[in-house]
Amino acid sequence: MRISVQEAVFDPGAELSGFGAGRADVGGVVSFTGLVRDDTGTLEALEIEHYPGMTERAITAMVEEAISRWELADALVIHRYGRLDVGAPIMMVATAARHRVAAFEAAEFLMDYLKSRAPFWKKEVTRAGESWVAAKDADEEALKRW
Amino acid sequence: MRISVQEAVFDPGAELSGFGAGRADVGGVVSFTGLVRDDTGTLEALEIEHYPGMTERAITAMVEEAISRWELADALVIHRYGRLDVGAPIMMVATAARHRVAAFEAAEFLMDYLKSRAPFWKKEVTRAGESWVAAKDADEEALKRW
Amino acid sequence: MVDLLYFAWLRERVGVARESVETSAVSVADLVEELKARDPRYAAAFADTSVVRVALDQDLADFSAPLAGVKEIAFFPPMTGG
Amino acid sequence: MVDLLYFAWLRERVGVARESVETSAVSVADLVEELKARDPRYAAAFADTSVVRVALDQDLADFSAPLAGVKEIAFFPPMTGG
């Protein structure tokens, strides 16, 4: 497994290259990449704050749970902080498993937990000002399926 | 959208690079890569036969349905045929959407349909002989959720 | 004349990938009966039609589907893509 | 002495990211009451604790959790990662 909490931009394609590949026990690899979206055409940047120390600790616990629950061959989580441009990658999850259903479920589990249980906070910076992104009830609800 | 039915090996990472990136209306990209798995340690190769013409037609219909149903910004399907080595990529799906749930659902929908409604047939080649892979009831069942 | 295509183990049992036949069968099911009566290879291929799928002009169809106007009929086992 | 950390809008309202305080509070809830009584900045930050989360030594905890032995207490809004 690999976990990286970083300020630097990354290339999801380069990260996926070789992930879970060339081994006889992996039948499926799933990846999710989150990107900075601008719904209103006014977003200048997304600023992400996090809790150094707790972030890595919380993500490690989630990934370890996913690996044991879905018997993953490998798992990857990259999450950025700092100032991010529109269209840039925010974070990425990848899972490798014997079967596709396990790889999909584990990736969705990690996404749901990263959304609501990893200590990141997003702030939208627009020409009109800055505002903290509110957590959605639906994201908290999503945890109940696991 | 891009659909490729091809004999040549491909690099899932290179295919993911740039997919759905650099646009303001995409918040999530999901990819699935299927790889040749060897459960018994005796597999020499996987041979995939397909129905040229119908294959492209069937996949195009699935992708068009996924794009309209989940309002995808983009979709990609690559599927190989011919003789494939253990550990090699068989196929790949990628979806780009505003929200993560749509990207995940569309990718799973495409996978479920590719499994049971795209005209591909897999044969396992082992030292002991060759055998056609049987379709699983679970794969047919999986279509019912859509 | 209509083109018949066979894939995977159906192709292996029939012994050809493609053939053109003259038929007056009105449905897929009729055509299958015609073929089975013609040669043991077809009887073997179509012994259990619950594991045979059919496409008419490259669209999946039922065995009850009519053949009028159809140019290409493909028979194959349940698909195993992905 | 215990270290208090604040993130996102809690940090902005309290006005510091980190501070060390002397407290005899036995629970997180007690500590929050102590802080609110101390200065309007804390009263503003903790006005609605339903939108405040707490971590004790980097593990998520409830407001009823005891503080005995805890070295680092972090307050923050519901997380918005991913």
Coordinates of C-alpha atoms in Angstrom, one line a residue:
Chain A
M1 CA 0.0 0.0 0.0
R2 CA 1.0 3.6 -0.6
I3 CA -0.4 6.7 1.1
S4 CA 0.8 10.2 0.2
V5 CA -0.5 13.5 1.6
Q6 CA 1.2 16.1 -0.5
E7 CA 1.0 19.7 -1.8
A8 CA 2.4 18.8 -5.2
V9 CA 0.3 18.1 -8.2
F10 CA 0.3 14.6 -9.5
D11 CA -0.6 12.7 -12.7
P12 CA -3.3 10.1 -12.1
G13 CA -2.2 8.2 -15.2
A14 CA 1.4 7.9 -14.1
E15 CA 0.2 6.8 -10.7
L16 CA -2.0 4.1 -12.3
S17 CA 0.8 2.8 -14.5
G18 CA 2.0 -0.4 -13.1
F19 CA -0.4 -0.4 -10.1
G20 CA -1.6 -3.9 -9.5
A21 CA -0.1 -5.0 -12.9
G22 CA 2.1 -7.9 -13.8
R23 CA 0.8 -10.2 -11.0
A24 CA -1.2 -13.4 -11.4
D25 CA -3.6 -12.8 -8.5
V26 CA -5.1 -9.5 -9.6
G27 CA -8.2 -9.5 -11.9
G28 CA -9.4 -6.0 -11.4
V29 CA -8.0 -2.5 -10.6
V30 CA -10.3 0.4 -9.9
S31 CA -9.2 4.0 -9.6
F32 CA -11.0 7.2 -8.6
T33 CA -9.6 10.7 -9.2
G34 CA -11.2 13.7 -7.7
L35 CA -10.8 17.0 -9.6
V36 CA -11.4 20.6 -8.8
R37 CA -14.8 21.4 -10.4
D38 CA -16.2 24.9 -11.0
D39 CA -19.9 24.9 -11.2
T40 CA -20.4 28.7 -11.4
G41 CA -17.5 29.8 -13.5
T42 CA -16.2 32.1 -10.7
L43 CA -13.9 29.7 -8.9
E44 CA -10.3 30.9 -8.8
A45 CA -8.9 28.2 -6.6
L46 CA -9.7 25.5 -4.0
E47 CA -7.7 25.8 -0.8
I48 CA -7.4 22.6 1.2
E49 CA -6.3 22.6 4.9
H50 CA -5.5 19.4 6.7
Y51 CA -4.3 18.1 10.1
P52 CA -0.7 16.9 9.6
G53 CA -0.2 13.7 11.6
M54 CA -3.8 12.8 12.0
T55 CA -4.4 12.9 8.3
E56 CA -1.8 10.1 7.6
R57 CA -3.0 8.2 10.7
A58 CA -6.7 8.3 9.7
I59 CA -6.0 7.4 6.0
T60 CA -3.7 4.5 7.0
A61 CA -6.5 3.1 9.3
M62 CA -9.0 3.3 6.4
V63 CA -6.7 1.7 3.9
E64 CA -5.8 -1.1 6.3
E65 CA -9.5 -1.8 6.9
A66 CA -10.2 -1.9 3.1
I67 CA -7.3 -4.2 2.5
S68 CA -8.4 -6.7 5.1
R69 CA -12.1 -6.5 4.3
W70 CA -11.8 -6.9 0.6
E71 CA -8.6 -8.9 0.6
L72 CA -6.9 -6.3 -1.7
A73 CA -3.6 -7.1 -3.4
D74 CA -2.7 -3.4 -3.2
A75 CA -4.2 0.0 -2.4
L76 CA -3.1 3.6 -3.1
V77 CA -4.3 6.9 -1.7
I78 CA -2.9 10.3 -2.7
H79 CA -4.5 13.5 -1.3
R80 CA -3.3 17.0 -1.9
Y81 CA -3.5 20.1 0.3
G82 CA -2.8 23.8 -0.3
R83 CA -3.9 25.8 -3.2
L84 CA -5.4 23.9 -6.2
D85 CA -6.3 25.1 -9.6
V86 CA -9.6 24.5 -11.4
G87 CA -9.4 21.2 -13.3
A88 CA -6.5 19.9 -11.2
P89 CA -6.5 16.6 -9.4
I90 CA -7.4 16.8 -5.7
M91 CA -6.9 13.2 -4.8
M92 CA -6.8 9.6 -6.0
V93 CA -7.7 6.2 -4.8
A94 CA -6.8 2.9 -6.4
T95 CA -7.6 -0.7 -5.4
A96 CA -6.4 -4.0 -6.8
A97 CA -8.3 -7.2 -6.1
R98 CA -9.0 -10.7 -7.5
H99 CA -12.5 -9.7 -8.6
R100 CA -14.1 -6.5 -9.9
V101 CA -16.8 -6.2 -7.3
A102 CA -14.3 -6.2 -4.5
A103 CA -12.1 -3.6 -6.2
F104 CA -15.2 -1.4 -6.8
E105 CA -16.5 -1.7 -3.3
A106 CA -13.2 -1.1 -1.7
A107 CA -12.6 2.1 -3.8
E108 CA -16.1 3.4 -2.9
F109 CA -15.6 2.6 0.8
L110 CA -12.3 4.5 0.8
M111 CA -13.9 7.5 -1.0
D112 CA -16.8 7.6 1.4
Y113 CA -14.4 7.5 4.4
L114 CA -12.0 10.1 2.9
K115 CA -14.9 12.5 2.4
S116 CA -16.1 12.5 6.0
R117 CA -13.4 11.0 8.2
A118 CA -10.1 12.2 6.9
P119 CA -9.2 15.7 8.4
F120 CA -9.3 17.8 5.3
W121 CA -11.3 21.1 4.9
K122 CA -12.0 22.7 1.5
K123 CA -12.3 26.4 1.0
E124 CA -13.5 27.9 -2.3
V125 CA -11.8 31.1 -3.4
T126 CA -13.8 33.2 -5.9
R127 CA -13.5 36.8 -7.1
A128 CA -16.4 37.5 -4.7
G129 CA -14.6 36.1 -1.6
E130 CA -13.8 32.9 0.2
S131 CA -16.1 30.3 1.7
W132 CA -15.6 27.0 3.5
V133 CA -17.3 24.1 1.8
A134 CA -20.0 22.6 4.0
A135 CA -20.1 18.9 4.6
K136 CA -23.1 17.2 3.0
D137 CA -25.6 15.1 4.9
A138 CA -25.5 12.7 2.0
D139 CA -21.8 12.1 2.5
E140 CA -22.4 11.3 6.2
E141 CA -25.3 9.0 5.2
A142 CA -23.1 7.2 2.7
L143 CA -21.0 5.8 5.5
K144 CA -23.9 3.7 6.8
R145 CA -23.7 1.3 4.0
W146 CA -20.3 0.0 5.2
Chain B
M1 CA -16.2 9.1 -26.1
R2 CA -13.7 6.6 -27.3
I3 CA -14.2 2.9 -28.0
S4 CA -11.4 0.6 -29.1
V5 CA -11.6 -3.1 -29.8
Q6 CA -8.0 -4.1 -30.4
E7 CA -5.5 -7.0 -30.3
A8 CA -2.6 -4.9 -29.1
V9 CA -1.6 -4.6 -25.5
F10 CA -2.3 -1.1 -23.9
D11 CA -1.1 0.8 -20.8
P12 CA -4.0 1.7 -18.6
G13 CA -2.0 4.5 -17.0
A14 CA -1.3 6.1 -20.4
E15 CA -5.0 5.8 -21.3
L16 CA -6.0 7.5 -18.0
S17 CA -3.6 10.4 -18.5
G18 CA -5.5 13.4 -19.6
F19 CA -8.9 11.5 -19.5
G20 CA -11.5 14.0 -18.2
A21 CA -8.7 16.3 -17.0
G22 CA -8.4 20.0 -17.4
R23 CA -12.1 20.8 -17.7
A24 CA -14.2 22.7 -15.1
D25 CA -17.2 20.4 -15.2
V26 CA -15.6 17.1 -14.1
G27 CA -15.4 16.4 -10.4
G28 CA -14.7 12.6 -10.6
V29 CA -13.1 10.1 -12.9
V30 CA -13.4 6.4 -12.3
S31 CA -11.4 3.7 -14.2
F32 CA -11.6 -0.1 -14.1
T33 CA -8.9 -2.3 -15.6
G34 CA -9.5 -6.0 -16.0
L35 CA -6.3 -8.2 -16.0
V36 CA -5.6 -11.8 -16.8
R37 CA -5.7 -13.7 -13.5
D38 CA -4.2 -17.1 -12.9
D39 CA -5.9 -18.8 -9.9
T40 CA -4.3 -22.2 -10.4
G41 CA -0.8 -21.4 -11.5
T42 CA -1.3 -23.4 -14.7
L43 CA -2.6 -20.7 -17.1
E44 CA -0.5 -20.2 -20.1
A45 CA -2.7 -17.6 -21.9
L46 CA -6.2 -16.3 -22.2
E47 CA -7.6 -16.4 -25.8
I48 CA -10.4 -14.0 -26.5
E49 CA -12.7 -14.4 -29.5
H50 CA -15.1 -11.7 -30.6
Y51 CA -17.7 -10.8 -33.2
P52 CA -16.2 -8.0 -35.3
G53 CA -18.8 -5.4 -36.2
M54 CA -21.3 -6.4 -33.5
T55 CA -18.7 -5.9 -30.8
E56 CA -18.2 -2.2 -31.7
R57 CA -22.0 -1.8 -32.2
A58 CA -22.9 -3.3 -28.8
I59 CA -20.3 -1.3 -26.9
T60 CA -21.3 1.9 -28.6
A61 CA -24.9 1.4 -27.5
M62 CA -23.8 0.7 -23.9
V63 CA -21.6 3.7 -23.8
E64 CA -24.2 6.0 -25.3
E65 CA -26.7 4.8 -22.7
A66 CA -24.2 5.4 -19.9
I67 CA -23.4 8.9 -21.1
S68 CA -27.1 9.9 -21.3
R69 CA -28.1 8.2 -18.0
W70 CA -25.3 9.6 -15.9
E71 CA -24.7 12.8 -17.8
L72 CA -21.1 11.8 -18.3
A73 CA -18.6 14.4 -19.6
D74 CA -16.6 11.5 -21.2
A75 CA -16.4 7.8 -21.4
L76 CA -13.7 5.3 -22.6
V77 CA -13.8 1.6 -23.4
I78 CA -10.9 -0.5 -24.6
H79 CA -11.3 -4.2 -25.0
R80 CA -8.7 -6.6 -26.4
Y81 CA -9.1 -9.9 -28.3
G82 CA -6.6 -12.5 -29.3
R83 CA -4.0 -14.2 -27.1
L84 CA -3.3 -12.5 -23.8
D85 CA -0.5 -13.2 -21.2
V86 CA -1.1 -13.7 -17.5
G87 CA -1.1 -10.3 -15.8
A88 CA -1.8 -8.4 -19.0
P89 CA -4.6 -6.0 -19.3
I90 CA -7.8 -7.4 -20.9
M91 CA -9.9 -4.3 -21.0
M92 CA -10.5 -0.9 -19.4
V93 CA -13.4 1.4 -18.8
A94 CA -13.2 5.0 -17.7
T95 CA -16.0 7.5 -16.9
A96 CA -15.9 11.2 -16.1
A97 CA -18.8 13.0 -14.4
R98 CA -19.6 16.0 -12.2
H99 CA -20.0 13.8 -9.1
R100 CA -18.3 10.7 -7.8
V101 CA -21.4 8.6 -7.4
A102 CA -22.4 9.0 -11.1
A103 CA -18.8 8.2 -12.3
F104 CA -18.8 5.0 -10.1
E105 CA -22.3 3.9 -11.2
A106 CA -21.6 4.4 -14.9
A107 CA -18.4 2.5 -14.7
E108 CA -20.1 -0.4 -12.9
F109 CA -23.0 -0.4 -15.4
L110 CA -20.5 -0.5 -18.3
M111 CA -18.6 -3.4 -16.6
D112 CA -21.8 -5.4 -16.0
Y113 CA -22.9 -4.9 -19.6
L114 CA -19.5 -5.7 -21.1
K115 CA -19.4 -8.9 -19.1
S116 CA -22.7 -10.3 -20.4
R117 CA -23.8 -8.3 -23.5
A118 CA -20.7 -7.6 -25.5
P119 CA -19.8 -10.5 -27.9
F120 CA -16.6 -11.7 -26.4
W121 CA -15.7 -15.3 -25.4
K122 CA -12.8 -16.2 -23.3
K123 CA -10.9 -19.5 -23.5
E124 CA -8.3 -20.5 -20.9
V125 CA -5.2 -22.2 -22.3
T126 CA -3.3 -24.4 -19.8
R127 CA -0.7 -27.1 -20.1
A128 CA -3.5 -29.6 -19.5
G129 CA -5.6 -28.2 -22.4
E130 CA -8.0 -25.5 -23.4
S131 CA -11.5 -24.7 -22.0
W132 CA -14.1 -22.0 -22.7
V133 CA -14.9 -19.9 -19.7
A134 CA -18.5 -20.4 -18.6
A135 CA -20.7 -17.3 -18.1
K136 CA -21.6 -16.9 -14.4
D137 CA -25.2 -16.6 -13.2
A138 CA -24.0 -13.8 -10.9
D139 CA -22.9 -11.7 -13.9
E140 CA -26.4 -12.1 -15.5
E141 CA -28.0 -11.3 -12.2
A142 CA -25.9 -8.1 -11.9
L143 CA -27.7 -6.6 -14.9
K144 CA -30.9 -6.5 -13.0
R145 CA -29.8 -3.6 -10.8
W146 CA -29.7 -1.2 -13.8
Chain C
M1 CA -29.4 -16.9 -48.8
V2 CA -28.6 -16.0 -45.3
D3 CA -25.1 -15.9 -43.6
L4 CA -24.8 -18.0 -40.5
L5 CA -21.9 -17.2 -38.1
Y6 CA -20.8 -19.3 -35.1
F7 CA -18.5 -18.3 -32.3
A8 CA -16.6 -20.0 -29.5
W9 CA -17.6 -23.7 -28.8
L10 CA -20.5 -23.4 -31.2
R11 CA -18.0 -22.7 -33.9
E12 CA -15.9 -25.6 -32.8
R13 CA -18.9 -28.0 -32.8
V14 CA -20.3 -26.9 -36.1
G15 CA -16.8 -26.9 -37.6
V16 CA -17.1 -23.7 -39.5
A17 CA -17.0 -20.0 -38.5
R18 CA -19.3 -18.9 -41.3
E19 CA -21.6 -20.4 -44.0
S20 CA -24.3 -19.3 -46.3
V21 CA -27.5 -21.3 -46.3
E22 CA -30.8 -21.3 -48.2
T23 CA -33.7 -21.5 -45.8
S24 CA -37.4 -20.9 -45.6
A25 CA -37.5 -21.0 -41.8
V26 CA -39.6 -18.2 -40.5
S27 CA -38.1 -18.0 -37.0
V28 CA -34.7 -18.6 -35.4
A29 CA -36.2 -21.7 -33.6
D30 CA -37.3 -23.1 -37.0
L31 CA -33.9 -22.6 -38.5
V32 CA -32.3 -24.4 -35.6
E33 CA -34.6 -27.4 -36.1
E34 CA -33.7 -27.4 -39.8
L35 CA -30.0 -27.3 -39.0
K36 CA -30.3 -30.1 -36.4
A37 CA -32.1 -32.3 -38.9
R38 CA -29.4 -31.7 -41.5
D39 CA -26.2 -33.0 -39.8
P40 CA -25.1 -34.4 -36.4
R41 CA -22.6 -31.5 -36.0
Y42 CA -25.6 -29.1 -35.7
A43 CA -27.4 -31.5 -33.4
A44 CA -24.4 -31.4 -31.1
A45 CA -24.0 -27.6 -31.3
F46 CA -27.7 -27.0 -30.6
A47 CA -28.3 -29.9 -28.1
D48 CA -29.0 -27.4 -25.3
T49 CA -30.3 -24.1 -26.7
S50 CA -30.6 -22.7 -23.2
V51 CA -26.9 -22.0 -23.5
V52 CA -27.1 -20.6 -27.0
R53 CA -27.6 -16.9 -27.8
V54 CA -28.5 -15.5 -31.1
A55 CA -28.0 -12.1 -32.9
L56 CA -29.9 -11.0 -36.0
D57 CA -27.9 -8.6 -38.1
Q58 CA -25.7 -7.9 -35.0
D59 CA -28.5 -7.3 -32.6
L60 CA -29.3 -9.8 -29.8
A61 CA -32.7 -11.5 -30.4
D62 CA -34.9 -14.3 -29.1
F63 CA -35.3 -17.7 -30.7
S64 CA -38.9 -16.8 -31.5
A65 CA -37.8 -13.8 -33.6
P66 CA -38.8 -13.8 -37.3
L67 CA -36.1 -14.1 -39.9
A68 CA -37.8 -12.0 -42.7
G69 CA -35.3 -9.6 -44.2
V70 CA -32.5 -10.8 -41.9
K71 CA -29.1 -11.1 -43.7
E72 CA -26.7 -12.3 -40.9
I73 CA -27.6 -14.7 -38.1
A74 CA -25.0 -15.4 -35.4
F75 CA -25.1 -18.2 -32.8
F76 CA -22.8 -18.2 -29.8
P77 CA -22.6 -19.1 -26.1
P78 CA -23.4 -16.6 -23.3
M79 CA -20.9 -13.8 -23.6
T80 CA -17.9 -13.6 -21.3
G81 CA -16.4 -10.2 -21.9
G82 CA -14.9 -7.7 -19.4
Chain D
M1 CA -0.8 21.8 30.0
V2 CA -2.6 20.6 26.9
D3 CA -2.2 21.6 23.3
L4 CA -5.4 22.9 21.6
L5 CA -5.5 22.9 17.7
Y6 CA -8.1 24.6 15.6
F7 CA -8.8 24.1 11.9
A8 CA -10.8 25.7 9.1
W9 CA -13.4 28.2 10.3
L10 CA -12.9 27.3 13.9
R11 CA -9.3 28.4 13.5
E12 CA -10.4 31.6 11.9
R13 CA -12.9 32.4 14.7
V14 CA -10.6 31.5 17.6
G15 CA -7.8 33.5 15.8
V16 CA -5.0 31.0 16.5
A17 CA -4.1 27.6 14.9
R18 CA -2.6 26.3 18.1
E19 CA -2.3 27.2 21.8
S20 CA -1.3 25.6 25.1
V21 CA -3.7 25.9 28.0
E22 CA -3.9 24.9 31.6
T23 CA -7.2 23.2 32.4
S24 CA -8.8 21.0 35.0
A25 CA -11.7 20.1 32.7
V26 CA -12.5 16.4 32.9
S27 CA -14.3 16.1 29.5
V28 CA -14.3 17.8 26.1
A29 CA -17.7 19.4 26.9
D30 CA -16.3 20.9 30.2
L31 CA -13.3 22.3 28.3
V32 CA -15.5 23.9 25.7
E33 CA -17.6 25.6 28.5
E34 CA -14.4 26.8 30.1
L35 CA -13.2 28.3 26.8
K36 CA -16.5 29.9 26.0
A37 CA -16.5 31.6 29.4
R38 CA -13.0 32.9 28.8
D39 CA -13.4 35.0 25.6
P40 CA -16.1 35.9 23.0
R41 CA -13.9 34.5 20.3
Y42 CA -14.4 31.0 21.8
A43 CA -18.1 31.7 22.4
A44 CA -18.4 32.5 18.6
A45 CA -16.4 29.4 17.6
F46 CA -18.3 27.0 19.8
A47 CA -21.8 28.7 19.4
D48 CA -23.1 25.6 17.7
T49 CA -21.3 22.5 18.8
S50 CA -23.4 20.3 16.5
V51 CA -21.0 21.4 13.7
V52 CA -17.9 20.9 15.7
R53 CA -15.9 17.7 15.7
V54 CA -13.1 16.9 18.1
A55 CA -10.0 14.6 18.0
L56 CA -8.1 13.6 21.1
D57 CA -4.4 12.8 20.3
Q58 CA -5.4 12.5 16.7
D59 CA -8.3 10.1 17.1
L60 CA -11.9 11.3 16.6
A61 CA -13.8 11.4 19.9
D62 CA -17.1 12.5 21.4
F63 CA -17.7 15.6 23.5
S64 CA -18.3 13.4 26.5
A65 CA -14.9 11.8 26.2
P66 CA -12.6 12.2 29.3
L67 CA -9.4 14.3 29.0
A68 CA -7.2 12.4 31.4
G69 CA -3.8 11.8 29.9
V70 CA -4.7 13.6 26.6
K71 CA -1.9 15.8 25.2
E72 CA -3.4 17.2 22.0
I73 CA -7.0 18.3 21.5
A74 CA -8.1 19.4 18.0
F75 CA -11.4 21.1 17.2
F76 CA -12.7 21.4 13.6
P77 CA -15.8 21.4 11.4
P78 CA -17.1 18.3 9.7
M79 CA -14.5 17.1 7.3
T80 CA -14.7 17.7 3.6
G81 CA -12.0 15.5 2.1
G82 CA -12.0 13.5 -1.1

